[in-house]
Coordinates of C-alpha atoms and ligand atoms in Angstrom, one line a residue:
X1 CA -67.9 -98.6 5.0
X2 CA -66.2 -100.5 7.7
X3 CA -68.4 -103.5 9.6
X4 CA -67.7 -104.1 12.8
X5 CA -67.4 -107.8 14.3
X6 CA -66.8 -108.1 17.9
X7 CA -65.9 -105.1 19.1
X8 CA -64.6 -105.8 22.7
X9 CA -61.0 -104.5 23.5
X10 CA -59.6 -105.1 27.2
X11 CA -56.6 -103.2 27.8
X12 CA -54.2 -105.2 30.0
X13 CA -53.5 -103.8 33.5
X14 CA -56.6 -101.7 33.7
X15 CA -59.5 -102.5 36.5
X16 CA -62.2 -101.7 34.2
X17 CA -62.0 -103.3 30.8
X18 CA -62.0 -100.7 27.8
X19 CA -64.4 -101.1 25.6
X20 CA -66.8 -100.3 22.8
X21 CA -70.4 -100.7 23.5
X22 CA -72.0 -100.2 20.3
X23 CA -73.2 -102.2 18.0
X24 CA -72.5 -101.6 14.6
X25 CA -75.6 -100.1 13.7
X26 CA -74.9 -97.4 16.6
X27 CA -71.1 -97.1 15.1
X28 CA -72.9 -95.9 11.6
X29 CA -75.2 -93.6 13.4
X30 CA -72.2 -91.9 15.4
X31 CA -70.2 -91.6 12.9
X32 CA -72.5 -88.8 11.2
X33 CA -71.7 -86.5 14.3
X34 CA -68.6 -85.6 12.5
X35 CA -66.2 -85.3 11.6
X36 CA -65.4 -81.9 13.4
X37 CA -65.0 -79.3 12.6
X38 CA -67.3 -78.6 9.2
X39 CA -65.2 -77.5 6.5
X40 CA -67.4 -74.3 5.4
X41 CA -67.2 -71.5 2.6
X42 CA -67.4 -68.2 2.6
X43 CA -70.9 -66.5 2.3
X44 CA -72.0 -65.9 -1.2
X45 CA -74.1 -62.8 0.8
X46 CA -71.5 -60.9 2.3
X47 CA -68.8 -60.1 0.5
X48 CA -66.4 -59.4 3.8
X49 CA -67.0 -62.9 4.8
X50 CA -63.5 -64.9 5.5
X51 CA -61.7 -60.9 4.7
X52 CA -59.0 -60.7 7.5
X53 CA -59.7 -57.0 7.8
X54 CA -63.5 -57.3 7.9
X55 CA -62.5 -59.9 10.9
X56 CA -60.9 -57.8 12.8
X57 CA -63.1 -54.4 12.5
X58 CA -66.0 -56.8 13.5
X59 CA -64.2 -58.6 16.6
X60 CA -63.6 -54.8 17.6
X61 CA -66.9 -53.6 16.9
X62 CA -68.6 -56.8 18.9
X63 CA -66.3 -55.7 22.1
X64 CA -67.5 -52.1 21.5
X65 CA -70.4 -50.5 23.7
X66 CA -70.3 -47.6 20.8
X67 CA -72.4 -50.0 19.2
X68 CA -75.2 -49.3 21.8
X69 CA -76.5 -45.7 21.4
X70 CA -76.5 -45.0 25.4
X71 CA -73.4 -46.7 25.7
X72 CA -74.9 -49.3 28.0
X73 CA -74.5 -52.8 25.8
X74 CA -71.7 -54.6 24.0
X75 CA -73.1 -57.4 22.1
X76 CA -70.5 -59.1 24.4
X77 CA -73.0 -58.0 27.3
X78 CA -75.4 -60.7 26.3
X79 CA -73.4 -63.3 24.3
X80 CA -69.7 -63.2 26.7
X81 CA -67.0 -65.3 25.7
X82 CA -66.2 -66.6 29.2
X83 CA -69.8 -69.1 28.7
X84 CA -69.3 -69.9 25.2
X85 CA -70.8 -66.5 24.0
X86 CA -74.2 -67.3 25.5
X87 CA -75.1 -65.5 29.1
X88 CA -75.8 -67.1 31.9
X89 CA -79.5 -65.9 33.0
X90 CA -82.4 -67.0 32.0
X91 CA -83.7 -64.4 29.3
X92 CA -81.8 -61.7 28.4
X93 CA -81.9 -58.4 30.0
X94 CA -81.7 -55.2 27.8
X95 CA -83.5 -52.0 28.3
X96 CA -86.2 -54.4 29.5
X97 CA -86.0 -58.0 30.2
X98 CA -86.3 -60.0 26.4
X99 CA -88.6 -62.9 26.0
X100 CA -85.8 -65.4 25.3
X101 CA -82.2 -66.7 26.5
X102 CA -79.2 -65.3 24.7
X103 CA -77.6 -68.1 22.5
X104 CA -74.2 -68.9 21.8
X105 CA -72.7 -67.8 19.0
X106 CA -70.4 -70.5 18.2
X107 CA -70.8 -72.7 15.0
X108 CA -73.0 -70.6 13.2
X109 CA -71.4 -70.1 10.0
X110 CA -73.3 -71.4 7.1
X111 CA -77.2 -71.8 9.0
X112 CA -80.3 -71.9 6.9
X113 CA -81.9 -70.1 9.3
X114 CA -80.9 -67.9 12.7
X115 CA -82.6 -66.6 16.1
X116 CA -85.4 -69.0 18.0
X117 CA -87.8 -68.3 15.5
X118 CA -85.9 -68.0 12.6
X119 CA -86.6 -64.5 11.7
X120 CA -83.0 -63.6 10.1
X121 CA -81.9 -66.4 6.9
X122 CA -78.4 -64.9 6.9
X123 CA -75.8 -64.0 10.0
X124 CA -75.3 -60.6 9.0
X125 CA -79.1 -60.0 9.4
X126 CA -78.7 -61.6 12.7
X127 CA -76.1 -59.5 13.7
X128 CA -77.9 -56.2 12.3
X129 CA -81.4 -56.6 14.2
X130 CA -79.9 -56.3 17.8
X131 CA -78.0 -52.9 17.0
X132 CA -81.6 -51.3 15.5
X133 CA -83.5 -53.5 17.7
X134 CA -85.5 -50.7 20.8
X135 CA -85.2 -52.7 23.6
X136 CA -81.6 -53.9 22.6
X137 CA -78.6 -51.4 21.3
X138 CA -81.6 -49.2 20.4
X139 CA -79.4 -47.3 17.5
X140 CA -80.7 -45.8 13.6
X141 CA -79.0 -46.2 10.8
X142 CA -78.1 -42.5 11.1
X143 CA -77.7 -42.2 14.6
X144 CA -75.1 -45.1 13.6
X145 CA -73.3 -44.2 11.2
X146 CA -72.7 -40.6 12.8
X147 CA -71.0 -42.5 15.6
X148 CA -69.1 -44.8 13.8
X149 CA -67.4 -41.7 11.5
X150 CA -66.4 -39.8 14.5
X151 CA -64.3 -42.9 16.5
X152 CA -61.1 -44.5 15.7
X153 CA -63.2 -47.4 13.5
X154 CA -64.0 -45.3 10.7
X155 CA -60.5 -45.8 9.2
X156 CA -60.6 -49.8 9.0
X157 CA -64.3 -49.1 8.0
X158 CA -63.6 -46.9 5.1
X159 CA -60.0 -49.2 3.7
X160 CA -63.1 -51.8 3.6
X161 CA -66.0 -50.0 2.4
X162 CA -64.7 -46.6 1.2
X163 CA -65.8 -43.5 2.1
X164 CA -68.7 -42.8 5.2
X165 CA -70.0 -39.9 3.7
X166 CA -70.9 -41.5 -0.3
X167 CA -72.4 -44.2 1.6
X168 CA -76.6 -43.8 2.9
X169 CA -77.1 -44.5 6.5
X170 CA -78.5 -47.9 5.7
X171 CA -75.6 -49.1 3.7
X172 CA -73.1 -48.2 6.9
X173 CA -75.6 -50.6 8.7
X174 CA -75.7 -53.2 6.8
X175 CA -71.6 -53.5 6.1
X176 CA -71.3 -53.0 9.8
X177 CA -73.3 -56.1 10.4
X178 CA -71.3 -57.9 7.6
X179 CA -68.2 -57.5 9.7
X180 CA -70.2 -58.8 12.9
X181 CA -71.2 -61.6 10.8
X182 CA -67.6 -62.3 9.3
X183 CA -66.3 -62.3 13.6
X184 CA -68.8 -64.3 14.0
X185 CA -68.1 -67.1 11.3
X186 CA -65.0 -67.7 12.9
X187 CA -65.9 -68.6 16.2
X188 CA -65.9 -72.9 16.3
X189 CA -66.4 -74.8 19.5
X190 CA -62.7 -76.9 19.8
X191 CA -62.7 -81.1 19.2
X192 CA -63.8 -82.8 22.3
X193 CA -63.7 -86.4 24.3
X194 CA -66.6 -87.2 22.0
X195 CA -65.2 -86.1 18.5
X196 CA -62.1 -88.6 19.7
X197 CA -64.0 -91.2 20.8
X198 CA -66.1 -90.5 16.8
X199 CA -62.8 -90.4 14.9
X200 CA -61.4 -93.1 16.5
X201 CA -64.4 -95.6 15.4
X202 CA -64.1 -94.3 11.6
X203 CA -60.0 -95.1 12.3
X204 CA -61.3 -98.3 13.3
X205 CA -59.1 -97.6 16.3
X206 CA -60.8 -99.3 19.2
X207 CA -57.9 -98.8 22.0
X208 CA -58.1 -95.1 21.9
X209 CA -62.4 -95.7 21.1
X210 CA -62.5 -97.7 24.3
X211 CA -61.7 -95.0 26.5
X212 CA -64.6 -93.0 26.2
X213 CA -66.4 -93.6 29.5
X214 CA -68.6 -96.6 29.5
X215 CA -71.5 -94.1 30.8
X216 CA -71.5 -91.7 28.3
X217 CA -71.5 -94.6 25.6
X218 CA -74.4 -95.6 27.6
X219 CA -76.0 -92.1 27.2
X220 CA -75.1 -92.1 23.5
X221 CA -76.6 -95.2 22.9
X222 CA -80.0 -93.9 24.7
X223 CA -79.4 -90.6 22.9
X224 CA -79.7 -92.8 19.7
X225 CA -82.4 -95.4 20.3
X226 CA -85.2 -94.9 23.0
X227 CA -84.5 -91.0 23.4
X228 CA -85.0 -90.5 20.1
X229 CA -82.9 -87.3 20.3
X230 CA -81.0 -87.5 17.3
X231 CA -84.3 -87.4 15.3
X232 CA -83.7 -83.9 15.9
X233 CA -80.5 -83.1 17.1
X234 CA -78.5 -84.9 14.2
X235 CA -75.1 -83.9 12.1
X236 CA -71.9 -82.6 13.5
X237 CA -73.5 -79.5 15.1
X238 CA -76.1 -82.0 16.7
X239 CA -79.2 -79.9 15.5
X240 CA -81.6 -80.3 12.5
X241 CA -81.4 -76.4 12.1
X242 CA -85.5 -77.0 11.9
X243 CA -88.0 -76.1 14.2
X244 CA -89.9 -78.2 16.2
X245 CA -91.9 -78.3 19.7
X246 CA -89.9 -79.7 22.2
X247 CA -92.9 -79.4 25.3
X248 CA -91.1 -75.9 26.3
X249 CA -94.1 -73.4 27.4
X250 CA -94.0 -70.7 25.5
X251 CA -96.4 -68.4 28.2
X252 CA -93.8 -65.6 28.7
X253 CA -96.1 -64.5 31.5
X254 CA -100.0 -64.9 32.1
X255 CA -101.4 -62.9 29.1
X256 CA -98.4 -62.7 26.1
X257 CA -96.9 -65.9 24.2
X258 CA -93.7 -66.6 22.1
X259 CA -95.3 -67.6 19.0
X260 CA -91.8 -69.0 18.0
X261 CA -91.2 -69.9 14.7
X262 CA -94.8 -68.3 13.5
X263 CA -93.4 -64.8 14.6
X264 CA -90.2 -65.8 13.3
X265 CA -91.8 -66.0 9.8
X266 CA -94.1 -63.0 10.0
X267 CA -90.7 -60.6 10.6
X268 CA -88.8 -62.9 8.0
X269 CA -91.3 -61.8 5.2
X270 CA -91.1 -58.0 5.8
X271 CA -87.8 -57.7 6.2
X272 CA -85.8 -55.9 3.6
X273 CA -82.4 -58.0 5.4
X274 CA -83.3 -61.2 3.6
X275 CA -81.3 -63.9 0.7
X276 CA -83.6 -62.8 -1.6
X277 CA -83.4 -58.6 -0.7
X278 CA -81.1 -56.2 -2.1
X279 CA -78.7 -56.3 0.6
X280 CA -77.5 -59.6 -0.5
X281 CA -74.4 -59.8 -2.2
X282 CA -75.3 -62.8 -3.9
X283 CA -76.0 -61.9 -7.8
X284 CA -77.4 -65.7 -7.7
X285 CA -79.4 -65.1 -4.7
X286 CA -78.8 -68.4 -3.4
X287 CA -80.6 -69.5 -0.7
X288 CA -83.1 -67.3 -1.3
X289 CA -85.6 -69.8 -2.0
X290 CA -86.1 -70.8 1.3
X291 CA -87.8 -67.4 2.1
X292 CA -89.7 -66.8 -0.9
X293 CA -91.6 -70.7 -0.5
X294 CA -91.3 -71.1 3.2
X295 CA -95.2 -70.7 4.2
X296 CA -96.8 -70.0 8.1
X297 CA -98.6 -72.8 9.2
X298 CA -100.5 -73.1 12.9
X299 CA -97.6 -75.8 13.6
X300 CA -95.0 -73.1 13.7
X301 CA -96.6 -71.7 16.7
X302 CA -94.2 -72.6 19.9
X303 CA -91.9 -74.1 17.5
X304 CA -88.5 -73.1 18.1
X305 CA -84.7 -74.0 16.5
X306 CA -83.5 -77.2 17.4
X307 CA -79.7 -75.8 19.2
X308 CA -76.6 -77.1 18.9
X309 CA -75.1 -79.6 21.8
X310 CA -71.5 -78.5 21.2
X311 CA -70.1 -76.5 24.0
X312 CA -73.7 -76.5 25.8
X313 CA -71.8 -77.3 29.1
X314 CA -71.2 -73.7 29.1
X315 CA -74.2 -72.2 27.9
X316 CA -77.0 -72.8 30.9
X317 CA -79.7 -71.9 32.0
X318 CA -81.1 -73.7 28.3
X319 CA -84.2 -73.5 25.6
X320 CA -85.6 -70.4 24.1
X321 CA -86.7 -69.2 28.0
X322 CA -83.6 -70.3 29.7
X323 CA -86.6 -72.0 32.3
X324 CA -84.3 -75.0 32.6
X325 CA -81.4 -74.9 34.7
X326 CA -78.7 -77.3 33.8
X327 CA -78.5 -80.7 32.0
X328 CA -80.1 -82.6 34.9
X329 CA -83.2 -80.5 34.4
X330 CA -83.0 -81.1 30.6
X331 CA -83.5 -84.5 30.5
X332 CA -85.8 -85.0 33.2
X333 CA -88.1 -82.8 31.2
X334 CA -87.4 -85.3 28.5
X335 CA -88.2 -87.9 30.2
X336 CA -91.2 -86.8 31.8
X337 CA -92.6 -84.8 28.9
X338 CA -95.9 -83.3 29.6
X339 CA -98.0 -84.6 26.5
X340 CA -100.8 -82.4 27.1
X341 CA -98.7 -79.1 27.0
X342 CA -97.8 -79.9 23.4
X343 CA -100.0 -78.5 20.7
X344 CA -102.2 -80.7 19.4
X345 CA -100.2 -81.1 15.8
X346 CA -97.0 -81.3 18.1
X347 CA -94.3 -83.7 17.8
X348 CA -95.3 -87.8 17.7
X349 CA -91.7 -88.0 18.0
X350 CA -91.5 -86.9 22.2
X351 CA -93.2 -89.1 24.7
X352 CA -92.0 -89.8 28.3
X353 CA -88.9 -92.0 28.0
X354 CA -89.3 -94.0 32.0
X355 CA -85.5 -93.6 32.2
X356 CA -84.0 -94.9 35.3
X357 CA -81.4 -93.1 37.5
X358 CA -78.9 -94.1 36.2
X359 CA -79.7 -93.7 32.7
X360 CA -81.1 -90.2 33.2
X361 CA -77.1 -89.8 34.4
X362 CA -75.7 -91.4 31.9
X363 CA -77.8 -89.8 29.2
X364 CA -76.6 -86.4 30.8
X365 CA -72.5 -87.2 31.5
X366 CA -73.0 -87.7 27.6
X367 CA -74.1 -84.4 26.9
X368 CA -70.8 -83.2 28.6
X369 CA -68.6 -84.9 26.6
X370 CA -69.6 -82.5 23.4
X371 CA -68.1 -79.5 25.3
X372 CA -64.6 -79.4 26.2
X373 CA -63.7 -79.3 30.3
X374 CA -60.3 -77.2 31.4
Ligands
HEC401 C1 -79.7 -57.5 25.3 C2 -79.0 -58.8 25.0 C3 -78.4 -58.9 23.6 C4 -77.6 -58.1 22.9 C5 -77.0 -56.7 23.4 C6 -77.3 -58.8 21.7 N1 -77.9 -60.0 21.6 FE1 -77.7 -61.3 20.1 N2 -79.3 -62.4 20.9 C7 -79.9 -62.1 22.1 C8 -81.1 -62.9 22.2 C9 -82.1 -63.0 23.4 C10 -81.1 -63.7 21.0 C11 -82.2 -64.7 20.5 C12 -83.2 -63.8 19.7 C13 -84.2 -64.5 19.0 O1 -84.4 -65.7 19.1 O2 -85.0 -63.9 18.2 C14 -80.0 -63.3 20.2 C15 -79.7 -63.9 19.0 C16 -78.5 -63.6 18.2 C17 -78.1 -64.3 17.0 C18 -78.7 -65.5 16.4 C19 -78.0 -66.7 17.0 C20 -78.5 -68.0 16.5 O3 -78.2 -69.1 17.2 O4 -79.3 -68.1 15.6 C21 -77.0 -63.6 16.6 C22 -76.1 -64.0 15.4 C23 -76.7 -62.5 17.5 N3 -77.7 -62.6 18.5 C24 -75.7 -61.6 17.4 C25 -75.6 -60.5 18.1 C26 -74.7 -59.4 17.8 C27 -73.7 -59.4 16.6 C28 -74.9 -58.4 18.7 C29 -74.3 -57.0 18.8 C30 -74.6 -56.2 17.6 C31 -75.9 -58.9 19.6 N4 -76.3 -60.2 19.2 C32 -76.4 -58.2 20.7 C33 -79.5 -61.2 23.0 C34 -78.7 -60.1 22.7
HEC402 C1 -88.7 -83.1 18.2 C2 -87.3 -82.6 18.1 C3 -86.4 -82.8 19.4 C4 -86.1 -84.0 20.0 C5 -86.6 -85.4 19.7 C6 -85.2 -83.7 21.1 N1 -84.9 -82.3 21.1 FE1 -83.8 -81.4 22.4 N2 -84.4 -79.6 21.6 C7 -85.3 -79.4 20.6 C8 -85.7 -78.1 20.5 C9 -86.7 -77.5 19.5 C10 -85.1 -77.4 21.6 C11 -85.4 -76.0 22.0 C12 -86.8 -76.0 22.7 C13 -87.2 -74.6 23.2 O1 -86.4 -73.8 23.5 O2 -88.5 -74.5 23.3 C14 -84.3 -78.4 22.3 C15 -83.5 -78.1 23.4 C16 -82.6 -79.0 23.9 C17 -81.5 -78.7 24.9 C18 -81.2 -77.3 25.4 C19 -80.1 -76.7 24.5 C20 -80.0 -75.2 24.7 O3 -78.9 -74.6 24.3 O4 -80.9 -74.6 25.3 C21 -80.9 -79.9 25.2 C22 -79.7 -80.0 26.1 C23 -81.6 -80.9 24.5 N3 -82.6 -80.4 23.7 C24 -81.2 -82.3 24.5 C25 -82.1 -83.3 24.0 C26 -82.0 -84.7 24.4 C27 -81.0 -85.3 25.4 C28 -83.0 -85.3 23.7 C29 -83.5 -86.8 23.8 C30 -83.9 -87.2 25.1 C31 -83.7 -84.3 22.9 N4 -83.1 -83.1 23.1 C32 -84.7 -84.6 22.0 C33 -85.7 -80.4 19.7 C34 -85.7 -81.8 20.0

């Protein structure tokens, strides 16, 4: 482990000196942001993962509106490359508006758990829900796979899978979703202004270090010591992947609530799309642990997944309701969090911060150095 001494570099001919502003102690902590990207494996629970073919078939297939049974949704409708494949409204609209804002689908190969709530454990469960789902693409398994044999996919479908018609309705679903899920794994937010200022410190290169912007060190250091936010939002996709209660309502209107995480479980345990179900390719069943021991407690209600910061600059409106508009709004909510609307088990780690100004700015120009700018 390299220690750092005096870590003040001025750079000759420059009006503001270049500098780091950490102290060693913050180095250490930064450094466990990367490096980026994560090198990942294949999933163990779908045997197309990482397959070239299966890639392809499934980037077609996410494009596709044949995956909707009216026609009327892509799964690019709600999660659109052009804003990180998120959308930019504040919960997503299907056949009626959904209780919760569409995520991105960037960096989520090799999750614990996916969705708000956590209902799906695997991505090609994750991918599968939406095509079946009523108020979403609203599809059977049969109504699928009859669609799928009569278009131009059921050749790539069947040099992966083999033949439609010895396959059940079910089975076409789920290898469908597997090459959704194998797209999908493939889909990494690019290195940013932070990842270089982060490699540089390991380098122990403090020239290039010092040009990251004096603010958003600032906003880092905050991020690391009185915000507290990298309790949660830790490791080089800045999230736990754990579900907490970050002082978000979760009133979807005056008489029905997101129970979060403790509707999350509830589906988790009767789905038949889990690690530990058939589907899985896995003969180990890895990861299956997690839902067979995972237990409901009254915490989990209005929990919801701790999301990634990479590439959030192009991912607003944010949290599971999309209620807050941009980065500005995120950490004044922060900073002002309402105690009282947290449950009474809620999280000792959030209390109101009594940021100034100009750290609520600095705290937000460094959220925008984990998403790359044109
Ligand atoms: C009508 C809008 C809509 C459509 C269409 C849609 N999604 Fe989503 N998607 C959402 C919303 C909203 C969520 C959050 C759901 C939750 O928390 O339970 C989500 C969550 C996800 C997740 C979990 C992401 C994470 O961070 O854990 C994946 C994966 C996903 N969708 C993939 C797909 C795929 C693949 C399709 C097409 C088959 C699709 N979606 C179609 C709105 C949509
Ligand atoms: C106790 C864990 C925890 C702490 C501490 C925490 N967060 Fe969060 N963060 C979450 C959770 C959970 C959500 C989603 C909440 C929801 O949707 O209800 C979230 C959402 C966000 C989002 C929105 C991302 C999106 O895509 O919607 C941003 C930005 C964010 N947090 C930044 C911060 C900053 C900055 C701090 C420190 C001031 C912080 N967080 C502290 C858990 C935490």
């Amino acid at each position: 482990m390299i220690r750092w001494g005096v870590l003040t570099v001025a750079i000759c001919g420059q009006t503001a000196a270049a500098e780091v502003l950490l102290t060693p102690d913050e180095i250490d902590q930064t450094l466990s942001f990367g490096p980026w990207p994560p090198i990942t494996q294949n999933d163990p629970s779908n045997r197309v993962s990482g397959n070239a073919a299966a890639i392809a078939l499934g980037a077609t297939l996410f494009h596709d509106t044949a995956l909707s049974v009216d026609h009327r949704f892509a799964c690019s409708s709600c999660h659109d490359p052009t804003y990180s494949f998120a959308a930019p409204v504040r919960r997503a609209m299907g056949r009626e508006k959904l209780a919760r804002n569409s995520p991105s689908l960037m960096n989520l190969a090799g999750l614990r758990w996916y969705g708000w709530g956590g209902k799906s454990d695997n991505l090609w469960a994750a991918s599968l829900h939406p095509i079946i789902h009523p108020v979403e693409m609203a599809q059977t398994a049969d109504s699928w796979r009859e669609r799928l044999a009569n278009s131009a996919n059921a050749a790539p479908y069947e040099a992966l899978f083999g033949p439609l018609e010895s396959q059940t309705p079910q089975m076409v679903l789920v290898n469908t979703a597997k090459t959704l899920a194998a797209y999908q794994e493939t889909l990494v937010t690019p290195k940013t202004a932070f990842d270089i200022f982060r490699d540089a410190l390991e380098r122990g290169d403090l020239k290039t270090a010092g040009t990251y912007p004096h603010s958003a060190q600032r906003g880092l250091q905050l991020f690391l010591t009185r915000g507290n936010c990298s309790f949660c939002h830790s490791g080089p996709r800045f999230s736990n992947n754990e579900f907490h209660d970050a002082g978000v309502a979760y009133f979807i209107d005056e008489t029905t609530v997101d129970g979060g995480r403790y509707e999350g479980l509830r589906f988790l345990f009767s789905s038949p799309y889990t690690l530990a179900g058939d589907w899985s390719d896995d003969d180990a069943k890895s990861g299956a642990w997690a839902v067979r021991n995972v237990r409901q407690t009254h915490a989990d209600f209005g929990a919801f997944r701790t999301p990634s910061l990479r590439g959030a600059a192009h991912t607003a409106p944010y949290m599971h309701d999309g209620s807050l508009p941009d980065f500005d709004a995120v950490v004044r909510h922060y900073n002002e969090i309402n105690m009282e609307r947290m449950h009474t088990d809620g999280e000792a780690v959030l209390a109101p911060l009594d940021l100034t100004e100009a750290e609520v700015s600095d705290l937000t120009g460094f959220l925008e150095t984990l998403s790359l700018r044109e």
